[in-house]
Amino acid sequence: MYSSPLPEDNDHDSESSLILTDELKRTLECYIEYTLDVEGEKYVLLLPVDSPIEIFAWQADGDEEEAVLVEDDEIIDQIFGTAQAVLSEQNLILKNTAYALTVAGELPPEDESKFFTLEIEDEENGLEPEQLMEIATFYHDEQEYAIYTPLDPLLFFARITKTGEPELLSPEEFRKFQPLLEEHLFNEVE
């Protein structure tokens, strides 16, 4: 078993990046943050080059408003142009990339007044809070939307196939590797 961390400076070069491709042939360029060799197979921990974003629709729920994650590709296609225009006002370029929407450009500085905590239901761990920061809001067909970026990095774990292509692990496969990955990352920090 062999593992090799990449330099901790954020000066990534083209040799330390890979392209993920989804079933729709969309791509997502990622930096290789960490490599791990296990039983003759190479695995990589990947961080998207561009910043991930999530779009929520605000919906009335009685007297309160509830944020609902927009995951439907048809709705994303309908609102994409409006979201793109709103983000361009902040010098951000919205991209419909594989596995996540992303923006290229410099995100605004963290502002606690724009933080939002989303509680995600996880079968094994119960509720997992995810911290997000609002970067823009907009309306489309009288529906209010908000664009957020996660405060924690979005990471992908992939196996490098015999052809040299990255292949994302299924959630079940990742659960098997998670303790090993955490052990190696913890050892590198020490």
mmCIF file of C-alpha atoms in Angstrom:
data_model
loop_
_atom_site.group_PDB
_atom_site.id
_atom_site.type_symbol
_atom_site.label_atom_id
_atom_site.label_comp_id
_atom_site.label_asym_id
_atom_site.label_seq_id
_atom_site.Cartn_x
_atom_site.Cartn_y
_atom_site.Cartn_z
ATOM 1 C CA MET A 1 0.000 0.000 0.000
ATOM 2 C CA TYR A 2 1.336 3.411 -0.968
ATOM 3 C CA SER A 3 -0.055 6.885 -0.608
ATOM 4 C CA SER A 4 1.187 10.231 -1.748
ATOM 5 C CA PRO A 5 -0.204 13.617 -0.838
ATOM 6 C CA LEU A 6 0.188 16.489 -3.216
ATOM 7 C CA PRO A 7 1.771 19.737 -2.117
ATOM 8 C CA GLU A 8 -0.451 21.723 0.209
ATOM 9 C CA ASP A 9 -0.001 24.977 -1.654
ATOM 10 C CA ASN A 10 -2.919 25.688 -3.950
ATOM 11 C CA ASP A 11 -0.638 26.094 -6.948
ATOM 12 C CA HIS A 12 -1.995 23.131 -8.920
ATOM 13 C CA ASP A 13 -0.590 22.352 -12.338
ATOM 14 C CA SER A 14 -2.076 20.456 -15.274
ATOM 15 C CA GLU A 15 -0.334 17.230 -14.233
ATOM 16 C CA SER A 16 -2.214 17.272 -10.934
ATOM 17 C CA SER A 17 -5.682 17.389 -12.473
ATOM 18 C CA LEU A 18 -8.148 14.939 -13.996
ATOM 19 C CA ILE A 19 -11.418 15.265 -15.885
ATOM 20 C CA LEU A 20 -14.525 13.496 -14.554
ATOM 21 C CA THR A 21 -17.242 12.732 -17.124
ATOM 22 C CA ASP A 22 -20.843 11.871 -16.297
ATOM 23 C CA GLU A 23 -23.358 9.779 -18.243
ATOM 24 C CA LEU A 24 -24.496 12.905 -20.153
ATOM 25 C CA LYS A 25 -20.875 13.481 -21.294
ATOM 26 C CA ARG A 26 -20.582 16.672 -19.204
ATOM 27 C CA THR A 27 -17.129 17.157 -17.733
ATOM 28 C CA LEU A 28 -15.739 18.429 -14.442
ATOM 29 C CA GLU A 29 -12.072 19.328 -14.140
ATOM 30 C CA CYS A 30 -10.667 18.403 -10.722
ATOM 31 C CA TYR A 31 -7.370 18.783 -8.915
ATOM 32 C CA ILE A 32 -5.862 15.593 -7.549
ATOM 33 C CA GLU A 33 -5.610 16.302 -3.837
ATOM 34 C CA TYR A 34 -4.417 12.878 -2.723
ATOM 35 C CA THR A 35 -3.499 9.514 -4.231
ATOM 36 C CA LEU A 36 -3.756 6.138 -2.584
ATOM 37 C CA ASP A 37 -2.590 2.762 -3.914
ATOM 38 C CA VAL A 38 -4.413 -0.235 -2.471
ATOM 39 C CA GLU A 39 -3.737 -3.806 -3.598
ATOM 40 C CA GLY A 40 -2.374 -2.689 -6.956
ATOM 41 C CA GLU A 41 -5.182 -0.222 -7.714
ATOM 42 C CA LYS A 42 -4.800 3.547 -7.698
ATOM 43 C CA TYR A 43 -7.412 5.792 -6.050
ATOM 44 C CA VAL A 44 -7.585 9.580 -6.046
ATOM 45 C CA LEU A 45 -9.287 12.209 -3.915
ATOM 46 C CA LEU A 46 -10.449 14.991 -6.242
ATOM 47 C CA LEU A 47 -11.400 18.641 -5.679
ATOM 48 C CA PRO A 48 -13.215 20.547 -8.466
ATOM 49 C CA VAL A 49 -11.164 23.344 -10.052
ATOM 50 C CA ASP A 50 -14.217 25.633 -10.112
ATOM 51 C CA SER A 51 -16.410 26.334 -7.080
ATOM 52 C CA PRO A 52 -19.519 24.162 -6.716
ATOM 53 C CA ILE A 53 -22.880 25.855 -6.282
ATOM 54 C CA GLU A 54 -26.381 24.708 -5.429
ATOM 55 C CA ILE A 55 -29.627 26.406 -6.444
ATOM 56 C CA PHE A 56 -32.601 26.393 -4.094
ATOM 57 C CA ALA A 57 -36.195 27.395 -4.732
ATOM 58 C CA TRP A 58 -37.887 29.194 -1.838
ATOM 59 C CA GLN A 59 -41.354 27.786 -1.249
ATOM 60 C CA ALA A 60 -44.031 28.769 1.278
ATOM 61 C CA ASP A 61 -44.682 26.122 3.913
ATOM 62 C CA GLY A 62 -47.511 27.538 6.004
ATOM 63 C CA ASP A 63 -46.196 30.679 7.691
ATOM 64 C CA GLU A 64 -42.558 29.811 6.947
ATOM 65 C CA GLU A 65 -40.478 29.574 3.816
ATOM 66 C CA GLU A 66 -38.590 26.426 2.974
ATOM 67 C CA ALA A 67 -35.559 26.066 0.704
ATOM 68 C CA VAL A 68 -35.893 23.157 -1.727
ATOM 69 C CA LEU A 69 -32.812 22.025 -3.666
ATOM 70 C CA VAL A 70 -33.343 22.237 -7.434
ATOM 71 C CA GLU A 71 -32.155 18.917 -8.851
ATOM 72 C CA ASP A 72 -34.437 18.494 -11.870
ATOM 73 C CA ASP A 73 -32.398 18.996 -15.067
ATOM 74 C CA GLU A 74 -35.420 20.484 -16.871
ATOM 75 C CA ILE A 75 -35.838 23.195 -14.233
ATOM 76 C CA ILE A 76 -32.094 23.861 -14.216
ATOM 77 C CA ASP A 77 -32.208 24.264 -18.008
ATOM 78 C CA GLN A 78 -35.127 26.724 -17.689
ATOM 79 C CA ILE A 79 -33.466 28.932 -15.053
ATOM 80 C CA PHE A 80 -29.848 28.537 -16.219
ATOM 81 C CA GLY A 81 -29.773 31.691 -18.370
ATOM 82 C CA THR A 82 -31.202 33.864 -15.598
ATOM 83 C CA ALA A 83 -28.825 32.396 -12.993
ATOM 84 C CA GLN A 84 -25.932 32.886 -15.406
ATOM 85 C CA ALA A 85 -26.829 36.577 -15.922
ATOM 86 C CA VAL A 86 -27.153 37.222 -12.168
ATOM 87 C CA LEU A 87 -23.791 35.581 -11.452
ATOM 88 C CA SER A 88 -22.075 37.434 -14.312
ATOM 89 C CA GLU A 89 -22.806 40.663 -12.403
ATOM 90 C CA GLN A 90 -20.327 39.323 -9.808
ATOM 91 C CA ASN A 91 -17.796 38.315 -12.491
ATOM 92 C CA LEU A 92 -18.702 34.647 -12.022
ATOM 93 C CA ILE A 93 -19.244 32.248 -14.919
ATOM 94 C CA LEU A 94 -21.895 29.563 -14.303
ATOM 95 C CA LYS A 95 -21.129 26.136 -15.761
ATOM 96 C CA ASN A 96 -23.377 23.079 -16.081
ATOM 97 C CA THR A 97 -20.643 20.571 -15.298
ATOM 98 C CA ALA A 98 -20.691 16.877 -14.417
ATOM 99 C CA TYR A 99 -21.956 15.979 -10.926
ATOM 100 C CA ALA A 100 -22.418 19.606 -9.812
ATOM 101 C CA LEU A 101 -23.091 23.084 -11.111
ATOM 102 C CA THR A 102 -19.949 25.192 -10.748
ATOM 103 C CA VAL A 103 -18.823 28.784 -11.121
ATOM 104 C CA ALA A 104 -15.498 30.039 -12.380
ATOM 105 C CA GLY A 105 -14.175 33.233 -10.864
ATOM 106 C CA GLU A 106 -13.517 34.593 -7.412
ATOM 107 C CA LEU A 107 -16.339 34.015 -4.944
ATOM 108 C CA PRO A 108 -17.329 36.884 -2.649
ATOM 109 C CA PRO A 109 -15.681 36.865 0.798
ATOM 110 C CA GLU A 110 -17.409 34.830 3.496
ATOM 111 C CA ASP A 111 -20.217 36.789 5.133
ATOM 112 C CA GLU A 112 -21.827 35.150 8.176
ATOM 113 C CA SER A 113 -25.060 37.046 7.570
ATOM 114 C CA LYS A 114 -25.449 35.053 4.339
ATOM 115 C CA PHE A 115 -24.767 31.622 5.875
ATOM 116 C CA PHE A 116 -27.446 28.973 5.642
ATOM 117 C CA THR A 117 -27.419 25.598 7.379
ATOM 118 C CA LEU A 118 -29.074 22.763 5.528
ATOM 119 C CA GLU A 119 -29.875 19.606 7.459
ATOM 120 C CA ILE A 120 -29.389 16.572 5.221
ATOM 121 C CA GLU A 121 -30.978 13.269 6.185
ATOM 122 C CA ASP A 122 -28.330 10.533 6.195
ATOM 123 C CA GLU A 123 -29.460 6.926 6.711
ATOM 124 C CA GLU A 124 -26.451 6.018 8.844
ATOM 125 C CA ASN A 125 -25.644 9.220 10.727
ATOM 126 C CA GLY A 126 -29.050 10.865 11.124
ATOM 127 C CA LEU A 127 -29.055 14.570 10.304
ATOM 128 C CA GLU A 128 -25.872 15.984 8.801
ATOM 129 C CA PRO A 129 -25.706 19.792 8.716
ATOM 130 C CA GLU A 130 -24.187 21.394 5.620
ATOM 131 C CA GLN A 131 -23.114 25.047 5.798
ATOM 132 C CA LEU A 132 -23.703 27.121 2.681
ATOM 133 C CA MET A 133 -23.255 30.787 1.814
ATOM 134 C CA GLU A 134 -25.655 32.706 -0.388
ATOM 135 C CA ILE A 135 -23.975 34.330 -3.357
ATOM 136 C CA ALA A 136 -27.027 35.520 -5.314
ATOM 137 C CA THR A 137 -30.813 35.482 -5.535
ATOM 138 C CA PHE A 138 -33.090 35.861 -8.536
ATOM 139 C CA TYR A 139 -36.648 35.381 -9.738
ATOM 140 C CA HIS A 140 -37.786 33.278 -12.684
ATOM 141 C CA ASP A 141 -41.493 32.992 -13.564
ATOM 142 C CA GLU A 142 -42.388 34.554 -10.191
ATOM 143 C CA GLN A 143 -40.427 31.866 -8.300
ATOM 144 C CA GLU A 144 -37.639 33.035 -5.994
ATOM 145 C CA TYR A 145 -34.332 31.163 -6.272
ATOM 146 C CA ALA A 146 -31.111 31.460 -4.291
ATOM 147 C CA ILE A 147 -27.636 30.361 -5.317
ATOM 148 C CA TYR A 148 -25.399 29.030 -2.567
ATOM 149 C CA THR A 149 -21.894 27.673 -2.368
ATOM 150 C CA PRO A 150 -20.917 25.053 0.227
ATOM 151 C CA LEU A 151 -18.428 26.233 2.845
ATOM 152 C CA ASP A 152 -16.870 22.760 3.012
ATOM 153 C CA PRO A 153 -15.041 21.542 -0.084
ATOM 154 C CA LEU A 154 -16.837 19.175 -2.457
ATOM 155 C CA LEU A 155 -14.606 16.122 -2.806
ATOM 156 C CA PHE A 156 -14.864 13.084 -5.085
ATOM 157 C CA PHE A 157 -13.162 9.725 -4.566
ATOM 158 C CA ALA A 158 -12.367 7.761 -7.726
ATOM 159 C CA ARG A 159 -10.556 4.650 -8.896
ATOM 160 C CA ILE A 160 -8.189 4.997 -11.834
ATOM 161 C CA THR A 161 -9.168 2.363 -14.409
ATOM 162 C CA LYS A 162 -6.751 0.310 -16.511
ATOM 163 C CA THR A 163 -7.213 2.891 -19.297
ATOM 164 C CA GLY A 164 -6.182 5.707 -16.946
ATOM 165 C CA GLU A 165 -9.677 7.187 -16.647
ATOM 166 C CA PRO A 166 -11.149 8.157 -13.249
ATOM 167 C CA GLU A 167 -14.243 6.197 -12.206
ATOM 168 C CA LEU A 168 -16.240 7.440 -9.225
ATOM 169 C CA LEU A 169 -16.816 4.873 -6.523
ATOM 170 C CA SER A 170 -20.364 3.939 -5.636
ATOM 171 C CA PRO A 171 -21.518 5.044 -2.162
ATOM 172 C CA GLU A 172 -21.132 1.432 -0.962
ATOM 173 C CA GLU A 173 -17.554 1.198 -2.278
ATOM 174 C CA PHE A 174 -16.699 4.574 -0.765
ATOM 175 C CA ARG A 175 -17.969 3.479 2.665
ATOM 176 C CA LYS A 176 -15.475 0.580 2.553
ATOM 177 C CA PHE A 177 -12.598 2.934 1.697
ATOM 178 C CA GLN A 178 -13.545 5.834 3.953
ATOM 179 C CA PRO A 179 -11.807 4.527 7.135
ATOM 180 C CA LEU A 180 -8.637 3.755 5.170
ATOM 181 C CA LEU A 181 -8.665 7.158 3.482
ATOM 182 C CA GLU A 182 -9.291 8.971 6.772
ATOM 183 C CA GLU A 183 -6.456 7.027 8.440
ATOM 184 C CA HIS A 184 -3.992 8.009 5.696
ATOM 185 C CA LEU A 185 -5.086 11.624 5.627
ATOM 186 C CA PHE A 186 -4.858 11.792 9.444
ATOM 187 C CA ASN A 187 -1.352 10.270 9.344
ATOM 188 C CA GLU A 188 -0.261 12.857 6.748
ATOM 189 C CA VAL A 189 -1.462 15.711 8.976
ATOM 190 C CA GLU A 190 0.622 14.477 11.914
#
